[in-house]
Short mmCIF file of C-alpha atoms and ligand atoms in Angstrom, two decimals:
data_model
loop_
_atom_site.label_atom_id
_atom_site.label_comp_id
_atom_site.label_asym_id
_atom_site.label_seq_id
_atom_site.Cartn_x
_atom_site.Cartn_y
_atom_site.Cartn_z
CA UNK P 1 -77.32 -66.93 -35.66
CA UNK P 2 -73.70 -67.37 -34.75
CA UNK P 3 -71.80 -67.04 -38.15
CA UNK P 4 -68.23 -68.66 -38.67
CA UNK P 5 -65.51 -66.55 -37.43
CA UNK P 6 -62.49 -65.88 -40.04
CA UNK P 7 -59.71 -63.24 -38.68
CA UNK P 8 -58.90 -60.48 -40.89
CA UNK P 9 -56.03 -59.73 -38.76
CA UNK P 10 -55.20 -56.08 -39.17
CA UNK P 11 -58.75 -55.72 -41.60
CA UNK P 12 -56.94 -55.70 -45.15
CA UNK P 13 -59.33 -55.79 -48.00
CA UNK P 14 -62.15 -55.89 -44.91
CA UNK P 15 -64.88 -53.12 -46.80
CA UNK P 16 -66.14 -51.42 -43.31
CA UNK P 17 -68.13 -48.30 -44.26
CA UNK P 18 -69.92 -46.82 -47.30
CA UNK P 19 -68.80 -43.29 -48.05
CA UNK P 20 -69.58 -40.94 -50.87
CA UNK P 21 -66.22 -39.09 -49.43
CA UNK P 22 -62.98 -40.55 -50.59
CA UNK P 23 -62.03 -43.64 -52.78
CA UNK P 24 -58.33 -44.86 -53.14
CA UNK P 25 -58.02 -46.90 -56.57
CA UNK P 26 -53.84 -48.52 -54.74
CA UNK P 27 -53.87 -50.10 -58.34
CA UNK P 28 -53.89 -47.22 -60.82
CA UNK P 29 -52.69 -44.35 -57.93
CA UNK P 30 -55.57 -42.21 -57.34
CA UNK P 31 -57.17 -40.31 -55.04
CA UNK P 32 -60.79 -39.22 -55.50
CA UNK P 33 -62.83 -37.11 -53.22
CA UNK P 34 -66.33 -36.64 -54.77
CA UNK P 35 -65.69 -37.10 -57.61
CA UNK P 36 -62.56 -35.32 -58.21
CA UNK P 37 -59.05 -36.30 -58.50
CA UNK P 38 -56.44 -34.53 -56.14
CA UNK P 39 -54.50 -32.58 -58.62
CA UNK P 40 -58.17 -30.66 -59.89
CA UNK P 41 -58.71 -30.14 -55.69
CA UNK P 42 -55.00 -28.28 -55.22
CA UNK P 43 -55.52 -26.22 -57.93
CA UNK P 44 -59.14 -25.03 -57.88
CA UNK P 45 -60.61 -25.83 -54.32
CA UNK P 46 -58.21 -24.97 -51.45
CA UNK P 47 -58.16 -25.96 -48.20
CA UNK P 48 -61.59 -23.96 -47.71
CA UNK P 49 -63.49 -25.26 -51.33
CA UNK P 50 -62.47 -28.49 -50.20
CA UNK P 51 -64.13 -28.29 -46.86
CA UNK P 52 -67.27 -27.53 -48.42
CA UNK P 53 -67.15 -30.07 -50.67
CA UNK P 54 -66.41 -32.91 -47.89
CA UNK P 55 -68.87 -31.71 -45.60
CA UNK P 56 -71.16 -30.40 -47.40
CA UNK P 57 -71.07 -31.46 -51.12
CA UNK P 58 -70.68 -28.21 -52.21
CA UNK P 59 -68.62 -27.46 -54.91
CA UNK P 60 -69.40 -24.18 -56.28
CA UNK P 61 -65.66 -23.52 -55.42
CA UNK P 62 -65.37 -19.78 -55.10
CA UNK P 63 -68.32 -18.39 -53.12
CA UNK P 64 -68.64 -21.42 -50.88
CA UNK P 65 -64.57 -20.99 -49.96
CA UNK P 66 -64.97 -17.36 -49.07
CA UNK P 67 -67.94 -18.58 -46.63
CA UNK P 68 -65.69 -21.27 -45.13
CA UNK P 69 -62.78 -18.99 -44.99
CA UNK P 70 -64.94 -16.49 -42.70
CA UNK P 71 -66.17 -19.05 -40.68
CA UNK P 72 -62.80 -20.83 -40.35
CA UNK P 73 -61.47 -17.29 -39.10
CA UNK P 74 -64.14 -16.77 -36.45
CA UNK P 75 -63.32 -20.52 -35.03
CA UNK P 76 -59.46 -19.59 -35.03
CA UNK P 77 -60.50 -16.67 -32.81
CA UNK P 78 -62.69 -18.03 -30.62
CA UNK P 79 -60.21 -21.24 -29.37
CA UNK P 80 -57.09 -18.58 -29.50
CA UNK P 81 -59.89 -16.70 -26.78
CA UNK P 82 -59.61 -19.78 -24.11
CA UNK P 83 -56.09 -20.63 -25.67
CA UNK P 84 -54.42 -20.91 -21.96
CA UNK P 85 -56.93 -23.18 -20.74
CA UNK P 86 -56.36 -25.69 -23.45
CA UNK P 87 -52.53 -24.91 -23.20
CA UNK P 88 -52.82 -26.01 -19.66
CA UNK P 89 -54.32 -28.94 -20.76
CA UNK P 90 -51.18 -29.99 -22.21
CA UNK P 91 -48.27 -28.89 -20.13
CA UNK P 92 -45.47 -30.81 -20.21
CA UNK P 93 -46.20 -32.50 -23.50
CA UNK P 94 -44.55 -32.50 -27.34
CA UNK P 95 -46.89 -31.31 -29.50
CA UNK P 96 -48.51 -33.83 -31.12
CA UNK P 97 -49.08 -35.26 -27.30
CA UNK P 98 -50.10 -31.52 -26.28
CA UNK P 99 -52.88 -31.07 -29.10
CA UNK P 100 -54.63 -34.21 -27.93
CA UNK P 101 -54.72 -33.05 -24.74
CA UNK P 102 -55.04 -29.67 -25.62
CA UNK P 103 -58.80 -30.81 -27.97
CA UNK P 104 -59.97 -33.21 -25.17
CA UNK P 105 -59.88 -30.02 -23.12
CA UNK P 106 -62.73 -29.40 -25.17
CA UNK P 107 -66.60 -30.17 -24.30
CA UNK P 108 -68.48 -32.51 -26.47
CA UNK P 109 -71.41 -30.14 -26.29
CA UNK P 110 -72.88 -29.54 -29.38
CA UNK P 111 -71.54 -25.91 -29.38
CA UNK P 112 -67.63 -27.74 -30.14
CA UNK P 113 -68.70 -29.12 -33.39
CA UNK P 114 -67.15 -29.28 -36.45
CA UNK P 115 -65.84 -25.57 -37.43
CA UNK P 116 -64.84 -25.13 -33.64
CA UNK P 117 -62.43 -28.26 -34.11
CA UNK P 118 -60.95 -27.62 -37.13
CA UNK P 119 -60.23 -23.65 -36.43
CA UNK P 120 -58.75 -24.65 -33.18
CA UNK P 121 -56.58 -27.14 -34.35
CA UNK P 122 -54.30 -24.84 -36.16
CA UNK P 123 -54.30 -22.37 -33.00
CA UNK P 124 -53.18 -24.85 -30.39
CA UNK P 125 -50.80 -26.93 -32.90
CA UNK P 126 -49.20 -23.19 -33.61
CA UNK P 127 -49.18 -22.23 -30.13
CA UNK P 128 -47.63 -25.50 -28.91
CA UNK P 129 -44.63 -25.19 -31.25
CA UNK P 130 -44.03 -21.93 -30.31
CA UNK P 131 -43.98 -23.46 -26.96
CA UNK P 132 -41.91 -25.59 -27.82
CA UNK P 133 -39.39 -22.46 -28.71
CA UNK P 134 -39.74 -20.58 -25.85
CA UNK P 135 -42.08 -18.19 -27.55
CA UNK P 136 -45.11 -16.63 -27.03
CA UNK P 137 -48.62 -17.59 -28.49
CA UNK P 138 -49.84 -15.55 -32.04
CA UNK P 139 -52.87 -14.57 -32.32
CA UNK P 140 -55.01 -15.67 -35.42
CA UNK P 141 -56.27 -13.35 -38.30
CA UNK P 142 -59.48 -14.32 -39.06
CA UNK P 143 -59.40 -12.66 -42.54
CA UNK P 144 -56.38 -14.81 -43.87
CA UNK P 145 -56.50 -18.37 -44.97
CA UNK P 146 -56.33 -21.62 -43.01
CA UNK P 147 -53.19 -21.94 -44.35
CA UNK P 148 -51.56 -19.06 -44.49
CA UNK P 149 -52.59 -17.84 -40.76
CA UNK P 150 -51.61 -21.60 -39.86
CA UNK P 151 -47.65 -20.50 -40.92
CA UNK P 152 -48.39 -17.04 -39.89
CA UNK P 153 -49.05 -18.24 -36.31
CA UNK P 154 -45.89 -20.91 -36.13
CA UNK P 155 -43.20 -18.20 -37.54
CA UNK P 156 -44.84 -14.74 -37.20
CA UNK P 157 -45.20 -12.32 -39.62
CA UNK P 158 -47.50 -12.93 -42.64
CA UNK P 159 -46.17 -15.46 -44.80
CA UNK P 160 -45.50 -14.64 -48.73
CA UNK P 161 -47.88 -16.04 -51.05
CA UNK P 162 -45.39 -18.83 -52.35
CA UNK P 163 -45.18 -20.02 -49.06
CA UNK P 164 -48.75 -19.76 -48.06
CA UNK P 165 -49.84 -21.85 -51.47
CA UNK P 166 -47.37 -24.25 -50.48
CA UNK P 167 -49.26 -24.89 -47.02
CA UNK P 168 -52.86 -24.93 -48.40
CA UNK P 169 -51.62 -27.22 -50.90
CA UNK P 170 -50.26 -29.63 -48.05
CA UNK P 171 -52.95 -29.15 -46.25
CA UNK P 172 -55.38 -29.79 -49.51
CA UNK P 173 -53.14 -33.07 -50.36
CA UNK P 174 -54.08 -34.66 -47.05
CA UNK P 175 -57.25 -33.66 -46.18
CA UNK P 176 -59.24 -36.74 -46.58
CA UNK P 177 -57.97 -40.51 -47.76
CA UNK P 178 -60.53 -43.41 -47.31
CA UNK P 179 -60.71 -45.17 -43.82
CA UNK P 180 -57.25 -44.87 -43.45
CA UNK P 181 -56.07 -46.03 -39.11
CA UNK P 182 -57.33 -42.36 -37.64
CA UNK P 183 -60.48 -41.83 -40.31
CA UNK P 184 -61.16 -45.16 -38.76
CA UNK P 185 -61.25 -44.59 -34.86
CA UNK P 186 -62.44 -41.04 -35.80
CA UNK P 187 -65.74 -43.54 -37.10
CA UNK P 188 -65.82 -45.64 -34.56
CA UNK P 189 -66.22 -43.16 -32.13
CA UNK P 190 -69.30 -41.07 -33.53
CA UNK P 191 -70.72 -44.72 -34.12
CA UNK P 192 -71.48 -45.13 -30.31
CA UNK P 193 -73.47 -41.67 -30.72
CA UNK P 194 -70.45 -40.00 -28.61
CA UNK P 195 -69.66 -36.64 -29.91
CA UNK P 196 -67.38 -34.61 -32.18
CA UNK P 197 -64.45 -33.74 -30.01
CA UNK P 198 -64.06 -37.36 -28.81
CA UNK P 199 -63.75 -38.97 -31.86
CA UNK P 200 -61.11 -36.45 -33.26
CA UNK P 201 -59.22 -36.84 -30.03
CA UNK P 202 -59.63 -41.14 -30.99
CA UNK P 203 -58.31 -39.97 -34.38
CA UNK P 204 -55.39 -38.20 -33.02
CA UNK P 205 -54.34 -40.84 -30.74
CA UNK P 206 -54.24 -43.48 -34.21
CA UNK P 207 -52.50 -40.71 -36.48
CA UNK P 208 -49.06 -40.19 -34.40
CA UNK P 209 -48.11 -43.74 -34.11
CA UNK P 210 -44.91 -44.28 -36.96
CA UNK P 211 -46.77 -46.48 -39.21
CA UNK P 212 -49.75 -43.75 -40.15
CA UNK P 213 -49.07 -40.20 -39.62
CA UNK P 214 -46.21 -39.76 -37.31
CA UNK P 215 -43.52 -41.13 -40.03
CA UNK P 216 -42.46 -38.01 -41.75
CA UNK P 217 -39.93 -36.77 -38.43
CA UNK P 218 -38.35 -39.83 -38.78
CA UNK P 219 -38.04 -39.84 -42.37
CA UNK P 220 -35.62 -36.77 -41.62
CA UNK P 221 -34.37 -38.58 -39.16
CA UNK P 222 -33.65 -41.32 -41.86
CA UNK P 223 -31.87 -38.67 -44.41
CA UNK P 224 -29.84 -37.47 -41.42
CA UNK P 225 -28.50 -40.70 -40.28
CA UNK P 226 -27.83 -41.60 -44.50
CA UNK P 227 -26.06 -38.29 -44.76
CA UNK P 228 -24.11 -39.13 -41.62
CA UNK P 229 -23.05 -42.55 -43.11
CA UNK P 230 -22.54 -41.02 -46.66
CA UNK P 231 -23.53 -44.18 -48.46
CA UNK P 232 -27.42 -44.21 -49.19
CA UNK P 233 -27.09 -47.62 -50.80
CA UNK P 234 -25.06 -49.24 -47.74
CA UNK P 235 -27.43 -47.89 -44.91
CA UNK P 236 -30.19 -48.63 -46.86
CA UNK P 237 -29.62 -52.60 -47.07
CA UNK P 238 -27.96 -52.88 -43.53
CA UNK P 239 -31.01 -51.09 -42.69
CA UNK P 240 -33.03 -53.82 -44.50
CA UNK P 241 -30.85 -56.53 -43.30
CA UNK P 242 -31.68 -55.55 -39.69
CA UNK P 243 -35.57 -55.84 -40.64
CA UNK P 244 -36.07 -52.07 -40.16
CA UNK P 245 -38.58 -50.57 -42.41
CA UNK P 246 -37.43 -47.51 -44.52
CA UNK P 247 -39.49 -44.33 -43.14
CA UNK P 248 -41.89 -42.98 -46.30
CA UNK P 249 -42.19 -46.72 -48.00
CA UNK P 250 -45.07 -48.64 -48.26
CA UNK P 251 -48.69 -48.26 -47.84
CA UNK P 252 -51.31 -50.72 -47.16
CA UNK P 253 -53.65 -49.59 -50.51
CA UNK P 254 -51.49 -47.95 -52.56
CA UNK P 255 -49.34 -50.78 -54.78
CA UNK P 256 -48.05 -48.17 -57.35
CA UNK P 257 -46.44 -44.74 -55.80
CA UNK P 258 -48.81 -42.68 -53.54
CA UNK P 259 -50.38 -39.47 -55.45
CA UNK P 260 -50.09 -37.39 -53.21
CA UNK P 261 -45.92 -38.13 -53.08
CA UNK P 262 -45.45 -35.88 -56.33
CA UNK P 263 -47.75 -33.28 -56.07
CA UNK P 264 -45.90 -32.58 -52.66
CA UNK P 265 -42.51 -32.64 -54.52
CA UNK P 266 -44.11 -30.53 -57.22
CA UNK P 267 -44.87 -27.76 -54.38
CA UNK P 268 -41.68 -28.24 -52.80
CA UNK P 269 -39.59 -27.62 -56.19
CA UNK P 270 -42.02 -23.61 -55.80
CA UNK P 271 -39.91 -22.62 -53.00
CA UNK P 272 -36.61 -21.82 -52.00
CA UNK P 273 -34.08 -24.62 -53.27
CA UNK P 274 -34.15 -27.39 -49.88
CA UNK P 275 -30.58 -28.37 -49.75
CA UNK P 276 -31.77 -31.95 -48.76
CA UNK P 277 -33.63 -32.14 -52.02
CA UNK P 278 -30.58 -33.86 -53.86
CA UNK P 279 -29.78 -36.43 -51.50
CA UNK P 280 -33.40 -37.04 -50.75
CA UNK P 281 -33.78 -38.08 -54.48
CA UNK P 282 -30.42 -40.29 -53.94
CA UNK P 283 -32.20 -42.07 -50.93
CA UNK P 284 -35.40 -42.52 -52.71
CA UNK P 285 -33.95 -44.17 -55.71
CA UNK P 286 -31.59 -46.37 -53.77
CA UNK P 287 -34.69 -47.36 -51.68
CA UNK P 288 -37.14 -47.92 -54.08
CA UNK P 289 -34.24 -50.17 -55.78
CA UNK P 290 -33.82 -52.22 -52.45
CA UNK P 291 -37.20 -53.00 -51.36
CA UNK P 292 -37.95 -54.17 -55.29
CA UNK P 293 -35.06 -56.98 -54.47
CA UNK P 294 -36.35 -57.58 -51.18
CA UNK P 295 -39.52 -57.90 -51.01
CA UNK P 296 -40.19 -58.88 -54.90
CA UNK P 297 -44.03 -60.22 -53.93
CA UNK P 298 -45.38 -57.18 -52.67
CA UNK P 299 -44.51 -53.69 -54.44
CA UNK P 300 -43.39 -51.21 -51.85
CA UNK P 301 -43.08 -47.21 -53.43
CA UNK P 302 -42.83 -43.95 -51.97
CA UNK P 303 -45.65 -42.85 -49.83
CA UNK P 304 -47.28 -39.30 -48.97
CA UNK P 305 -44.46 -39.01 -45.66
CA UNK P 306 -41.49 -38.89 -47.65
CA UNK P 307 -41.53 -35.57 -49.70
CA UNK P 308 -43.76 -34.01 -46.97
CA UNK P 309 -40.73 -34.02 -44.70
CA UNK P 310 -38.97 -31.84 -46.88
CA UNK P 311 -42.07 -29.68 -47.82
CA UNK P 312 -42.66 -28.70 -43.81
CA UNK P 313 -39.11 -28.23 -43.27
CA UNK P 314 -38.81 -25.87 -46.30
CA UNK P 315 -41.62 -23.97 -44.49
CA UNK P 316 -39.71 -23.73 -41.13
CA UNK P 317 -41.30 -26.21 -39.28
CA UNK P 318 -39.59 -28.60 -36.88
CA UNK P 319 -39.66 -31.91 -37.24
CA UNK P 320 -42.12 -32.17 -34.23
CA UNK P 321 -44.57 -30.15 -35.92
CA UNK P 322 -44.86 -32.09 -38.74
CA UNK P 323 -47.61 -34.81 -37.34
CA UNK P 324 -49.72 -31.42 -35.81
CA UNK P 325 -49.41 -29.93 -39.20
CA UNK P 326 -50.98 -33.27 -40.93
CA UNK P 327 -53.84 -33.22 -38.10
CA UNK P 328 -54.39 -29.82 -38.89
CA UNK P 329 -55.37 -30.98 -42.46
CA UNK P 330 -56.30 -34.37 -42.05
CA UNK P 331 -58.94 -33.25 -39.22
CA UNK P 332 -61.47 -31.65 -42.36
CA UNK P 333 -61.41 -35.57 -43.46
CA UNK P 334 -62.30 -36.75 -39.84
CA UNK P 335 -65.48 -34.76 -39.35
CA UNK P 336 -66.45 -35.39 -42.76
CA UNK P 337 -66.54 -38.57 -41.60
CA UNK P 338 -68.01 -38.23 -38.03
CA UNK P 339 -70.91 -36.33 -39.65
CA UNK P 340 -71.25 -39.34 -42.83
CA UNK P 341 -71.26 -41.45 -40.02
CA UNK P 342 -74.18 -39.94 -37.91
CA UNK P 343 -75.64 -39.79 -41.23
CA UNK P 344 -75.82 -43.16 -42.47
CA UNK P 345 -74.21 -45.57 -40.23
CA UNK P 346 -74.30 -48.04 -37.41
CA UNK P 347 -73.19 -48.59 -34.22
CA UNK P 348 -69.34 -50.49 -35.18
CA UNK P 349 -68.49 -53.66 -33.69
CA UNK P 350 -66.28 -56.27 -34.69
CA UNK P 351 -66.01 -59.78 -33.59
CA UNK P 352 -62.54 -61.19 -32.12
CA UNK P 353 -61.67 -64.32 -32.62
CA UNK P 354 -61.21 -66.27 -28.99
CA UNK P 355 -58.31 -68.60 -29.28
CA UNK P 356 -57.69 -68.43 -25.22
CA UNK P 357 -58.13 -71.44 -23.06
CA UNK P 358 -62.11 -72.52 -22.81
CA UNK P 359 -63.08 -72.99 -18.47
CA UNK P 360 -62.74 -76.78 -17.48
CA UNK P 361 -65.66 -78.78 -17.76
N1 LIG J 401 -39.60 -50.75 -45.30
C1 LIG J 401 -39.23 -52.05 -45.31
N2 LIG J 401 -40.09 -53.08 -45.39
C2 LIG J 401 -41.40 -52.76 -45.49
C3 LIG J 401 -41.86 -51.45 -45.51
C4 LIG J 401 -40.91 -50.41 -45.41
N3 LIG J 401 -41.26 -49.12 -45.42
N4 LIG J 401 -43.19 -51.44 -45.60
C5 LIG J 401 -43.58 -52.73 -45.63
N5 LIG J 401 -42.49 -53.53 -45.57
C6 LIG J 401 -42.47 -54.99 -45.62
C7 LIG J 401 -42.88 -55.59 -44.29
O1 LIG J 401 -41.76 -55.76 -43.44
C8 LIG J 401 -43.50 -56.89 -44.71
O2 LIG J 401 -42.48 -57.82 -44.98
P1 LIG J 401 -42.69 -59.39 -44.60
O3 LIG J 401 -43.91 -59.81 -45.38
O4 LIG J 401 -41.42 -60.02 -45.04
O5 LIG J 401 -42.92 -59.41 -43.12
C9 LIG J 401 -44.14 -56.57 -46.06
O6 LIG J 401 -43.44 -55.41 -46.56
C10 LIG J 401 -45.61 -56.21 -45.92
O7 LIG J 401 -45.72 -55.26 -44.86
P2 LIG J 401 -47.03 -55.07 -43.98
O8 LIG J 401 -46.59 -54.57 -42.65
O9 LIG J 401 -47.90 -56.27 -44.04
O10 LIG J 401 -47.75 -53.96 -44.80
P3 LIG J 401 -48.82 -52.96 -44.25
O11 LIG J 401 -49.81 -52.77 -45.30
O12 LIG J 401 -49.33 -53.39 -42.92
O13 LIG J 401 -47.90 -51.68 -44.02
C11 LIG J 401 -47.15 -49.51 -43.71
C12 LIG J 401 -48.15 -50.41 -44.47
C13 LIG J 401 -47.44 -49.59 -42.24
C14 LIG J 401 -47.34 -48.07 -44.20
C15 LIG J 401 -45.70 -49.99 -44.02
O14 LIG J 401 -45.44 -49.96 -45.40
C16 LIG J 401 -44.66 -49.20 -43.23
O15 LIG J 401 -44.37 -49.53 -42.09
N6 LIG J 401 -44.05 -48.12 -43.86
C17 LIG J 401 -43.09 -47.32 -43.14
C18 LIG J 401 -43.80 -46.28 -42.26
C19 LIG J 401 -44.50 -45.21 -43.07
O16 LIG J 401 -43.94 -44.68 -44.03
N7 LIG J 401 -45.72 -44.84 -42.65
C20 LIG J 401 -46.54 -43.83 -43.30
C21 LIG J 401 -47.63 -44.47 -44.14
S1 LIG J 401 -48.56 -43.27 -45.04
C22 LIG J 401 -49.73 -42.70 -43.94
O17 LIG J 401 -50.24 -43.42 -43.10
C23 LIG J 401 -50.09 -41.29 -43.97
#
């Protein structure tokens, strides 16, 4: 039966999956996963607890985060073992541009599944911004953290607790978030029965673009052009005027101010004062003021980008790190959803709507 075609161009309010995972209420600004609002996840789960929990709906937090730390630690070991092969996968590249090539590098033999992934993400994104310094690769230590060896293997030398907190919590914050662009593709993927490593690889290629997960660089970008200027207000509506969009604004769910925007500004206010901090508020204010007056229908607040700019930079990493660093946190929420998928969906495939020229009669 063919049923009337209506476009949902760009899929808002289109309900694609079920998923016992994540649930975005863009109304009252929250972020469940399982059953559990972010803040309770930060604090008492980790980046570990909380990969047993999406994966495997396990939440007795401590014991079940000491198994996923070990196994985390063996999977950081074995990619740093055929490191230069997937380096050489990705010479020539930036980093976010050298981690996709560097993953695809991987097999999508069964063997690359989901631990493999996610403890190799952290060991290429590391090594590639190291790279990207001149520097030599670090090897992992399986006994620390994902976090903490994360930092450890960007700046060398173990990191101090504050900062290491600082980085699960990031890396906590963003681990999962509804079929947001990349969770999407990630989906779509595993729906034709193809494996693991290609639909991270799908979900990589969807995170850097500037209007999903490769906005927080430019959202420096933003505060160093304003600081430049030295009149937030003034850039901020010739900005506007031009029809530019203000980096860390907006979100296609959220109508109130993303969650995830203050716990990262909580974390950032535990370590060492970032001088950008003051004007960053400045910008915020002045922006949030703007896009009230000029867009009045449609309620535009800060989103998770902005304050995670500052939070990476306090931790010393460059701005081209910072869409690696999300995919090293975000990629716990895409095999969550590969394996939900192989679990309980369907093949995905979407109608277009043909409004070409029909062949003459
Ligand atoms: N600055 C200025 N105007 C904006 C912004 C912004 N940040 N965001 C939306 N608008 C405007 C649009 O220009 C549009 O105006 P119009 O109706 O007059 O054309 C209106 O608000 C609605 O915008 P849409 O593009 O329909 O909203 P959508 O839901 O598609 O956009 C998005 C969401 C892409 C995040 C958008 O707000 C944006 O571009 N923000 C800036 C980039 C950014 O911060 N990305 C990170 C998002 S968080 C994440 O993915 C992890």
């Amino acid at each position: 039966m063919n049923v009337p075609l209506k476009t949902a161009n760009g899929l808002d309010h289109v309900i694609a999956a079920d998923t016992e995972l994540s649930h975005i209420d863009g109304e009252a600004g929250l972020l469940i996963i399982r059953g559990r609002e972010l803040p309770e996840l930060v604090r008492d789960f980790s980046v570990e607890g909380t990969i047993a929990l999406l994966w495997e709906n396990d939440a007795a937090a401590s014991s079940s985060r000491l198994r996923i730390q070990r196994a985390l630690g063996a999977a950081r070991a074995a990619a740093h073992a055929r490191l230069s092969r997937l380096l050489a996968a990705s010479g020539g590249l930036d980093p976010v541009e050298g981690l996709r090539s560097g993953l695809a590098a991987l097999s999508d033999d069964e063997r690359e599944g989901e631990m493999a992934l996610t403890g190799a993400a952290p060991v290429l994104a590391a090594a590639l911004l190291r790279r990207a310094r001149g520097l030599a690769p670090i090897a992992p230590d399986p006994n620390l953290t994902q976090g903490a060896d994360y930092l450890r293997m960007i700046r060398g030398g173990t990191p101090d607790a504050e900062d290491s907190a600082a980085m699960d919590a990031y890396l906590t914050t963003i681990a999962d978030h509804g079929l947001n662009a990349s969770t999407f593709a990630a989906r779509i993927v595993a729906s034709t029965g193809s494996g693991s490593v290609s639909a991270v690889v799908a979900a990589l290629g969807a995170l850097k673009g500037p209007l999903h997960g490769g906005a927080p660089g430019p959202v420096l970008d933003m505060l160093d052009a304003i600081e430049t200027h030295g009149d937030p207000e003034r850039w901020i509506a010739h900005a506007l005027e031009k029809g530019e969009r203000l980096m860390g604004f907006g979100h296609r769910i959220y109508r109130v101010r993303d969650p995830r925007a203050d716990i990262l500004k909580a974390v950032l206010k535990t370590l060492k004062p970032n001088p950008r901090l003051a004007l960053a508020e400045r910008v915020e204010a002045a922006a949030l003021k703007a896009l009230a007056a000029a867009k009045p229908d449609r309620r535009l607040d800060t989103n998770v980008e902005f304050y995670t700019a500052l939070l990476l930079e306090s931790l010393g990493i460059a701005r081209q790190g910072f869409t690696p660093t999300f995919a090293v946190g975000r990629i716990a929420g895409w095999c969550a959803h590969i394996l939900e998928q192989r679990r309980t969906g369907r093949l995905i495939r979407p109608q277009s709507n043909y409004i070409g020229p029909m062949p003459k009669a």
